[in-house]
mmCIF file of N, CA and C in Angstrom:
data_model
loop_
_atom_site.group_PDB
_atom_site.id
_atom_site.type_symbol
_atom_site.label_atom_id
_atom_site.label_comp_id
_atom_site.label_asym_id
_atom_site.label_seq_id
_atom_site.Cartn_x
_atom_site.Cartn_y
_atom_site.Cartn_z
ATOM 1 N N UNK A 207 63.077 -5.454 -30.335
ATOM 2 C CA UNK A 207 63.876 -6.586 -30.677
ATOM 3 C C UNK A 207 64.892 -6.025 -31.626
ATOM 4 N N UNK A 208 66.098 -6.237 -31.763
ATOM 5 C CA UNK A 208 67.058 -5.812 -32.492
ATOM 6 C C UNK A 208 67.630 -6.602 -33.552
ATOM 7 N N UNK A 209 67.576 -6.123 -35.017
ATOM 8 C CA UNK A 209 68.058 -7.234 -36.096
ATOM 9 C C UNK A 209 69.240 -7.763 -36.101
ATOM 10 N N UNK A 210 69.732 -8.584 -36.575
ATOM 11 C CA UNK A 210 71.323 -9.105 -36.418
ATOM 12 C C UNK A 210 71.698 -8.949 -37.990
ATOM 13 N N UNK A 211 72.593 -8.107 -37.962
ATOM 14 C CA UNK A 211 73.011 -8.344 -40.025
ATOM 15 C C UNK A 211 73.398 -9.731 -39.857
ATOM 16 N N UNK A 212 72.895 -10.327 -41.378
ATOM 17 C CA UNK A 212 73.226 -11.726 -41.133
ATOM 18 C C UNK A 212 74.659 -11.845 -42.421
ATOM 19 N N UNK A 213 75.109 -12.038 -42.047
ATOM 20 C CA UNK A 213 76.547 -12.259 -42.677
ATOM 21 C C UNK A 213 76.779 -13.668 -42.898
ATOM 22 N N UNK A 214 77.538 -13.926 -43.789
ATOM 23 C CA UNK A 214 77.280 -15.383 -44.135
ATOM 24 C C UNK A 214 78.406 -15.966 -43.702
ATOM 25 N N UNK A 215 78.430 -17.012 -43.335
ATOM 26 C CA UNK A 215 79.322 -17.936 -42.326
ATOM 27 C C UNK A 215 80.613 -18.038 -43.240
ATOM 28 N N UNK A 216 81.658 -18.125 -42.924
ATOM 29 C CA UNK A 216 83.261 -18.734 -43.940
ATOM 30 C C UNK A 216 83.516 -19.495 -42.925
ATOM 31 N N UNK A 217 83.675 -20.996 -43.538
ATOM 32 C CA UNK A 217 84.487 -21.742 -42.856
ATOM 33 C C UNK A 217 86.012 -21.498 -42.900
ATOM 34 N N UNK A 218 86.651 -22.218 -41.287
ATOM 35 C CA UNK A 218 87.591 -21.783 -41.248
ATOM 36 C C UNK A 218 88.524 -22.271 -42.481
ATOM 37 N N UNK A 219 89.905 -21.743 -42.959
ATOM 38 C CA UNK A 219 90.701 -21.833 -43.666
ATOM 39 C C UNK A 219 91.053 -23.594 -43.614
ATOM 40 N N UNK A 220 91.670 -24.205 -44.311
ATOM 41 C CA UNK A 220 92.031 -25.229 -44.177
ATOM 42 C C UNK A 220 93.604 -25.269 -44.753
ATOM 43 N N UNK A 221 94.717 -25.371 -44.372
ATOM 44 C CA UNK A 221 95.977 -25.861 -45.002
ATOM 45 C C UNK A 221 96.122 -26.796 -45.782
ATOM 46 N N UNK A 222 95.588 -27.915 -44.877
ATOM 47 C CA UNK A 222 95.912 -29.272 -44.970
ATOM 48 C C UNK A 222 94.837 -30.340 -45.583
ATOM 49 N N UNK A 223 95.195 -30.928 -46.811
ATOM 50 C CA UNK A 223 93.996 -31.856 -46.925
ATOM 51 C C UNK A 223 93.755 -33.033 -45.788
ATOM 52 N N UNK A 224 92.302 -33.103 -45.832
ATOM 53 C CA UNK A 224 92.267 -34.457 -44.618
ATOM 54 C C UNK A 224 93.126 -35.302 -44.394
ATOM 55 N N UNK A 225 93.370 -36.183 -45.653
ATOM 56 C CA UNK A 225 94.482 -37.188 -45.328
ATOM 57 C C UNK A 225 95.768 -36.600 -45.101
ATOM 58 N N UNK A 226 96.189 -35.727 -45.144
ATOM 59 C CA UNK A 226 97.351 -34.917 -44.882
ATOM 60 C C UNK A 226 97.162 -34.784 -43.343
ATOM 61 N N UNK A 227 95.975 -34.593 -42.957
ATOM 62 C CA UNK A 227 95.729 -34.170 -41.384
ATOM 63 C C UNK A 227 96.088 -35.460 -40.690
ATOM 64 N N UNK A 228 95.576 -36.459 -41.594
ATOM 65 C CA UNK A 228 95.342 -37.675 -40.674
ATOM 66 C C UNK A 228 96.819 -38.348 -40.484
ATOM 67 N N UNK A 229 97.734 -37.904 -41.656
ATOM 68 C CA UNK A 229 99.172 -38.653 -41.752
ATOM 69 C C UNK A 229 99.945 -37.894 -40.858
ATOM 70 N N UNK A 230 99.550 -36.455 -40.301
ATOM 71 C CA UNK A 230 100.414 -35.837 -39.306
ATOM 72 C C UNK A 230 99.911 -35.699 -37.939
ATOM 73 N N UNK A 231 98.566 -36.656 -37.947
ATOM 74 C CA UNK A 231 98.483 -36.827 -36.569
ATOM 75 C C UNK A 231 98.955 -37.990 -36.048
ATOM 76 N N UNK A 232 99.138 -39.369 -37.280
ATOM 77 C CA UNK A 232 99.618 -40.381 -37.182
ATOM 78 C C UNK A 232 101.221 -40.519 -36.932
ATOM 79 N N UNK A 233 101.610 -39.461 -37.020
ATOM 80 C CA UNK A 233 103.110 -39.349 -37.756
ATOM 81 C C UNK A 233 103.432 -39.176 -35.964
ATOM 82 N N UNK A 234 104.393 -40.825 -35.853
ATOM 83 C CA UNK A 234 105.123 -40.586 -34.094
ATOM 84 C C UNK A 234 104.054 -40.655 -33.186
ATOM 85 N N UNK A 235 102.384 -40.960 -33.618
ATOM 86 C CA UNK A 235 101.547 -41.378 -32.423
ATOM 87 C C UNK A 235 100.832 -42.763 -32.902
ATOM 88 N N UNK A 236 100.041 -42.836 -31.698
ATOM 89 C CA UNK A 236 99.402 -43.878 -32.310
ATOM 90 C C UNK A 236 98.104 -43.939 -31.727
ATOM 91 N N UNK A 237 96.999 -44.015 -32.761
ATOM 92 C CA UNK A 237 95.500 -43.898 -32.171
ATOM 93 C C UNK A 237 94.472 -44.592 -33.188
ATOM 94 N N UNK A 238 93.416 -44.357 -32.341
ATOM 95 C CA UNK A 238 91.928 -45.144 -32.959
ATOM 96 C C UNK A 238 91.613 -44.763 -33.741
ATOM 97 N N UNK A 239 90.619 -45.277 -34.592
ATOM 98 C CA UNK A 239 89.259 -44.553 -35.496
ATOM 99 C C UNK A 239 88.797 -43.611 -34.664
ATOM 100 N N UNK A 240 88.538 -43.620 -33.464
ATOM 101 C CA UNK A 240 87.906 -42.434 -32.993
ATOM 102 C C UNK A 240 88.412 -41.076 -32.839
ATOM 103 N N UNK A 241 89.831 -41.580 -32.682
ATOM 104 C CA UNK A 241 90.548 -40.423 -32.286
ATOM 105 C C UNK A 241 90.988 -39.308 -33.470
ATOM 106 N N UNK A 242 91.202 -40.716 -34.446
ATOM 107 C CA UNK A 242 91.695 -39.859 -35.664
ATOM 108 C C UNK A 242 90.135 -39.341 -36.277
ATOM 109 N N UNK A 243 88.892 -39.793 -36.185
ATOM 110 C CA UNK A 243 87.985 -38.883 -36.254
ATOM 111 C C UNK A 243 87.933 -37.431 -35.926
ATOM 112 N N UNK A 244 88.189 -37.606 -34.411
ATOM 113 C CA UNK A 244 87.970 -36.247 -33.664
ATOM 114 C C UNK A 244 89.151 -35.881 -33.925
ATOM 115 N N UNK A 245 90.403 -35.830 -34.085
ATOM 116 C CA UNK A 245 91.622 -35.248 -34.530
ATOM 117 C C UNK A 245 91.166 -34.478 -35.975
ATOM 118 N N UNK A 246 90.495 -35.010 -37.201
ATOM 119 C CA UNK A 246 90.368 -34.546 -38.345
ATOM 120 C C UNK A 246 89.026 -33.841 -38.476
ATOM 121 N N UNK A 247 87.966 -34.153 -37.542
ATOM 122 C CA UNK A 247 86.646 -33.564 -37.684
ATOM 123 C C UNK A 247 86.176 -33.883 -38.717
ATOM 124 N N UNK A 248 86.603 -35.321 -38.990
ATOM 125 C CA UNK A 248 85.645 -36.261 -40.149
ATOM 126 C C UNK A 248 84.671 -37.409 -39.257
ATOM 127 N N UNK A 249 83.388 -37.928 -39.807
ATOM 128 C CA UNK A 249 82.598 -39.037 -39.564
ATOM 129 C C UNK A 249 83.853 -40.157 -39.098
ATOM 130 N N UNK A 250 83.624 -40.733 -38.517
ATOM 131 C CA UNK A 250 84.446 -42.394 -38.562
ATOM 132 C C UNK A 250 84.473 -43.165 -39.580
ATOM 133 N N UNK A 251 83.506 -43.442 -40.015
ATOM 134 C CA UNK A 251 82.942 -44.372 -40.675
ATOM 135 C C UNK A 251 84.067 -43.607 -42.097
ATOM 136 N N UNK A 252 84.417 -42.631 -42.535
ATOM 137 C CA UNK A 252 85.030 -41.929 -43.215
ATOM 138 C C UNK A 252 86.610 -42.279 -43.029
ATOM 139 N N UNK A 253 86.987 -42.732 -41.616
ATOM 140 C CA UNK A 253 88.638 -42.465 -41.680
ATOM 141 C C UNK A 253 88.925 -43.809 -41.940
ATOM 142 N N UNK A 254 88.223 -44.431 -42.201
ATOM 143 C CA UNK A 254 88.876 -45.962 -42.614
ATOM 144 C C UNK A 254 89.055 -45.937 -43.972
ATOM 145 N N UNK A 255 88.299 -45.160 -45.012
ATOM 146 C CA UNK A 255 88.315 -45.125 -46.359
ATOM 147 C C UNK A 255 89.381 -44.424 -46.640
ATOM 148 N N UNK A 256 89.948 -43.153 -46.022
ATOM 149 C CA UNK A 256 91.229 -42.435 -45.793
ATOM 150 C C UNK A 256 92.425 -43.143 -45.642
ATOM 151 N N UNK A 257 92.174 -43.878 -44.483
ATOM 152 C CA UNK A 257 93.012 -45.005 -43.966
ATOM 153 C C UNK A 257 93.680 -45.607 -44.905
ATOM 154 N N UNK A 258 92.620 -46.686 -46.017
ATOM 155 C CA UNK A 258 93.239 -47.660 -47.295
ATOM 156 C C UNK A 258 93.784 -46.700 -47.948
ATOM 157 N N UNK A 259 93.374 -45.629 -48.369
ATOM 158 C CA UNK A 259 94.176 -44.910 -49.430
ATOM 159 C C UNK A 259 95.745 -44.494 -48.867
ATOM 160 N N UNK A 260 95.516 -43.833 -47.520
ATOM 161 C CA UNK A 260 96.959 -43.417 -47.009
ATOM 162 C C UNK A 260 97.740 -44.903 -47.079
ATOM 163 N N UNK A 261 97.323 -45.700 -46.841
ATOM 164 C CA UNK A 261 98.664 -47.139 -46.530
ATOM 165 C C UNK A 261 98.954 -47.257 -48.255
ATOM 166 N N UNK A 262 98.063 -47.281 -48.855
ATOM 167 C CA UNK A 262 98.575 -47.722 -50.473
ATOM 168 C C UNK A 262 99.505 -46.607 -50.866
ATOM 169 N N UNK A 263 99.364 -45.113 -50.739
ATOM 170 C CA UNK A 263 100.407 -44.123 -51.143
ATOM 171 C C UNK A 263 101.738 -43.975 -50.084
ATOM 172 N N UNK A 264 101.581 -44.650 -48.913
ATOM 173 C CA UNK A 264 102.780 -44.698 -48.084
ATOM 174 C C UNK A 264 103.671 -46.034 -48.381
ATOM 175 N N UNK A 265 103.047 -46.818 -49.017
ATOM 176 C CA UNK A 265 103.554 -48.112 -49.350
ATOM 177 C C UNK A 265 104.421 -47.596 -50.197
ATOM 178 N N UNK A 266 104.434 -46.596 -51.377
ATOM 179 C CA UNK A 266 105.580 -46.399 -52.542
ATOM 180 C C UNK A 266 107.088 -45.720 -51.811
ATOM 181 N N UNK A 267 106.677 -45.085 -50.156
ATOM 182 C CA UNK A 267 107.735 -44.231 -50.199
ATOM 183 C C UNK A 267 108.483 -44.895 -48.786
ATOM 184 N N UNK A 268 109.102 -44.126 -47.950
ATOM 185 C CA UNK A 268 109.819 -44.508 -46.853
ATOM 186 C C UNK A 268 108.898 -45.140 -45.433
ATOM 187 N N UNK A 269 107.634 -44.632 -45.648
ATOM 188 C CA UNK A 269 107.128 -44.708 -44.612
ATOM 189 C C UNK A 269 106.042 -45.816 -44.871
ATOM 190 N N UNK A 270 105.416 -46.258 -43.545
ATOM 191 C CA UNK A 270 104.297 -47.453 -43.267
ATOM 192 C C UNK A 270 103.455 -47.468 -42.662
ATOM 193 N N UNK A 271 102.101 -47.583 -42.919
ATOM 194 C CA UNK A 271 101.072 -47.476 -41.878
ATOM 195 C C UNK A 271 100.907 -48.613 -40.898
ATOM 196 N N UNK A 272 101.342 -48.545 -39.586
ATOM 197 C CA UNK A 272 101.374 -49.725 -38.497
ATOM 198 C C UNK A 272 99.813 -49.813 -38.065
ATOM 199 N N UNK A 273 99.415 -51.452 -38.218
ATOM 200 C CA UNK A 273 98.245 -51.596 -37.531
ATOM 201 C C UNK A 273 98.091 -52.456 -36.399
ATOM 202 N N UNK A 274 97.953 -51.895 -35.389
ATOM 203 C CA UNK A 274 97.676 -52.853 -33.805
ATOM 204 C C UNK A 274 96.507 -53.519 -34.146
ATOM 205 N N UNK A 275 95.947 -55.130 -34.368
ATOM 206 C CA UNK A 275 94.882 -55.419 -34.641
ATOM 207 C C UNK A 275 94.477 -55.419 -33.542
ATOM 208 N N UNK A 276 93.084 -55.188 -33.797
ATOM 209 C CA UNK A 276 91.769 -55.402 -32.615
ATOM 210 C C UNK A 276 92.218 -56.505 -31.648
ATOM 211 N N UNK A 277 90.913 -56.623 -30.619
ATOM 212 C CA UNK A 277 91.485 -57.743 -29.574
ATOM 213 C C UNK A 277 90.081 -57.960 -28.632
ATOM 214 N N UNK A 278 89.481 -59.212 -28.655
ATOM 215 C CA UNK A 278 88.773 -59.519 -27.971
ATOM 216 C C UNK A 278 88.756 -59.391 -26.280
ATOM 217 N N UNK A 279 87.632 -58.375 -25.790
ATOM 218 C CA UNK A 279 88.377 -58.509 -24.182
ATOM 219 C C UNK A 279 87.628 -59.460 -23.443
ATOM 220 N N UNK A 280 86.949 -59.735 -24.124
ATOM 221 C CA UNK A 280 86.310 -61.194 -23.237
ATOM 222 C C UNK A 280 87.114 -62.708 -23.492
ATOM 223 N N UNK A 281 87.680 -62.711 -24.594
ATOM 224 C CA UNK A 281 88.129 -64.221 -24.541
ATOM 225 C C UNK A 281 89.830 -64.058 -25.138
ATOM 226 N N UNK A 282 90.470 -62.569 -25.032
ATOM 227 C CA UNK A 282 91.703 -62.461 -25.779
ATOM 228 C C UNK A 282 92.121 -62.952 -27.502
ATOM 229 N N UNK A 283 91.051 -63.151 -27.745
ATOM 230 C CA UNK A 283 91.042 -63.930 -29.337
ATOM 231 C C UNK A 283 92.035 -62.286 -29.909
ATOM 232 N N UNK A 284 92.984 -62.371 -30.831
ATOM 233 C CA UNK A 284 93.634 -61.197 -31.551
ATOM 234 C C UNK A 284 93.485 -61.681 -32.968
ATOM 235 N N UNK A 285 92.806 -60.052 -33.754
ATOM 236 C CA UNK A 285 92.501 -60.348 -35.256
ATOM 237 C C UNK A 285 93.962 -60.094 -36.042
ATOM 238 N N UNK A 286 94.698 -60.870 -35.830
ATOM 239 C CA UNK A 286 95.875 -61.041 -36.712
ATOM 240 C C UNK A 286 95.980 -60.992 -38.410
ATOM 241 N N UNK A 287 94.698 -61.749 -38.994
ATOM 242 C CA UNK A 287 95.150 -61.916 -40.223
ATOM 243 C C UNK A 287 94.086 -61.354 -40.888
ATOM 244 N N UNK A 288 93.208 -59.840 -40.366
ATOM 245 C CA UNK A 288 92.379 -59.228 -40.625
ATOM 246 C C UNK A 288 93.102 -58.484 -41.649
ATOM 247 N N UNK A 289 92.375 -58.015 -42.830
ATOM 248 C CA UNK A 289 93.172 -57.436 -43.997
ATOM 249 C C UNK A 289 92.388 -56.048 -43.978
ATOM 250 N N UNK A 290 90.943 -56.088 -43.241
ATOM 251 C CA UNK A 290 90.191 -54.511 -43.448
ATOM 252 C C UNK A 290 90.599 -54.027 -42.230
ATOM 253 N N UNK A 291 90.717 -52.760 -42.513
ATOM 254 C CA UNK A 291 90.814 -51.561 -41.186
ATOM 255 C C UNK A 291 90.299 -51.161 -40.509
ATOM 256 N N UNK A 292 88.820 -51.135 -40.733
ATOM 257 C CA UNK A 292 87.609 -51.425 -39.707
ATOM 258 C C UNK A 292 87.920 -52.328 -38.487
ATOM 259 N N UNK A 293 87.370 -51.697 -37.725
ATOM 260 C CA UNK A 293 87.280 -52.770 -36.193
ATOM 261 C C UNK A 293 85.724 -53.676 -36.561
ATOM 262 N N UNK A 294 86.424 -54.970 -35.719
ATOM 263 C CA UNK A 294 85.115 -56.160 -36.151
ATOM 264 C C UNK A 294 84.155 -56.145 -35.411
ATOM 265 N N UNK A 295 83.112 -56.329 -35.876
ATOM 266 C CA UNK A 295 81.999 -56.122 -34.720
ATOM 267 C C UNK A 295 81.884 -57.350 -33.813
ATOM 268 N N UNK A 296 82.240 -58.432 -33.815
ATOM 269 C CA UNK A 296 82.079 -59.792 -32.936
ATOM 270 C C UNK A 296 83.586 -60.612 -33.327
ATOM 271 N N UNK A 297 83.476 -60.940 -31.802
ATOM 272 C CA UNK A 297 84.490 -62.735 -32.231
ATOM 273 C C UNK A 297 83.957 -63.679 -32.760
ATOM 274 N N UNK A 298 84.910 -64.058 -33.278
ATOM 275 C CA UNK A 298 84.382 -65.633 -34.564
ATOM 276 C C UNK A 298 84.613 -66.862 -33.468
ATOM 277 N N UNK A 299 84.926 -66.849 -31.931
ATOM 278 C CA UNK A 299 84.880 -67.471 -30.976
ATOM 279 C C UNK A 299 84.202 -67.338 -30.037
ATOM 280 N N UNK A 300 84.198 -66.528 -29.133
ATOM 281 C CA UNK A 300 83.271 -66.408 -28.232
ATOM 282 C C UNK A 300 81.864 -65.385 -28.641
ATOM 283 N N UNK A 301 81.938 -64.914 -29.733
ATOM 284 C CA UNK A 301 80.730 -64.077 -30.534
ATOM 285 C C UNK A 301 80.490 -62.992 -29.317
ATOM 286 N N UNK A 302 81.462 -62.509 -28.339
ATOM 287 C CA UNK A 302 81.331 -60.908 -27.961
ATOM 288 C C UNK A 302 81.414 -60.057 -28.698
ATOM 289 N N UNK A 303 80.839 -58.861 -28.461
ATOM 290 C CA UNK A 303 80.893 -57.887 -29.134
ATOM 291 C C UNK A 303 82.059 -56.749 -28.674
ATOM 292 N N UNK A 304 82.476 -57.245 -27.448
ATOM 293 C CA UNK A 304 83.259 -56.268 -26.820
ATOM 294 C C UNK A 304 84.289 -56.242 -26.811
ATOM 295 N N UNK A 305 84.710 -55.348 -28.353
ATOM 296 C CA UNK A 305 86.271 -55.633 -28.892
ATOM 297 C C UNK A 305 87.115 -54.036 -28.823
ATOM 298 N N UNK A 306 88.575 -54.198 -28.696
ATOM 299 C CA UNK A 306 89.221 -53.403 -28.083
ATOM 300 C C UNK A 306 89.487 -52.845 -29.717
ATOM 301 N N UNK A 307 89.351 -51.571 -30.064
ATOM 302 C CA UNK A 307 89.433 -50.881 -31.321
ATOM 303 C C UNK A 307 90.954 -51.326 -31.657
ATOM 304 N N UNK A 308 90.811 -51.263 -33.177
ATOM 305 C CA UNK A 308 92.448 -51.291 -33.584
ATOM 306 C C UNK A 308 93.165 -50.542 -33.721
ATOM 307 N N UNK A 309 94.687 -50.128 -33.166
ATOM 308 C CA UNK A 309 95.296 -48.638 -33.145
ATOM 309 C C UNK A 309 95.884 -48.678 -34.726
ATOM 310 N N UNK A 310 96.272 -47.558 -35.101
ATOM 311 C CA UNK A 310 97.150 -47.145 -36.078
ATOM 312 C C UNK A 310 98.468 -45.986 -35.844
ATOM 313 N N UNK A 311 99.475 -45.965 -36.796
ATOM 314 C CA UNK A 311 100.174 -45.424 -36.427
ATOM 315 C C UNK A 311 101.239 -45.451 -38.095
ATOM 316 N N UNK A 312 102.065 -44.404 -38.069
ATOM 317 C CA UNK A 312 102.916 -44.191 -39.606
ATOM 318 C C UNK A 312 104.253 -44.205 -38.642
ATOM 319 N N UNK A 313 105.337 -45.582 -39.270
ATOM 320 C CA UNK A 313 106.445 -45.554 -38.607
ATOM 321 C C UNK A 313 107.276 -45.445 -40.074
ATOM 322 N N UNK A 314 108.477 -45.103 -39.912
ATOM 323 C CA UNK A 314 109.768 -45.262 -40.762
ATOM 324 C C UNK A 314 110.385 -46.532 -41.185
#
């Protein structure tokens, strides 16, 4: 049996912070929370916290975080007045849990 030399694993270098990665992924593209999670390689739960901070920081400049609201796929209810960035768990009208995710993009 061969012995392998144990070299410490070095994580890949990151030139951008997670929020910078999310901003560059959303600039010119429309993505869901799951797609942002895959792009930035972070859990989906963390994406929404980062999006809140990104929304605040972009409001000071020329860019804006655009949110396409979630929609119930059973009855068609659109969550227009929802202020939270997370996708809701169920529809208030038909109580269905079959909901299309909110979509996010950055516009000038």
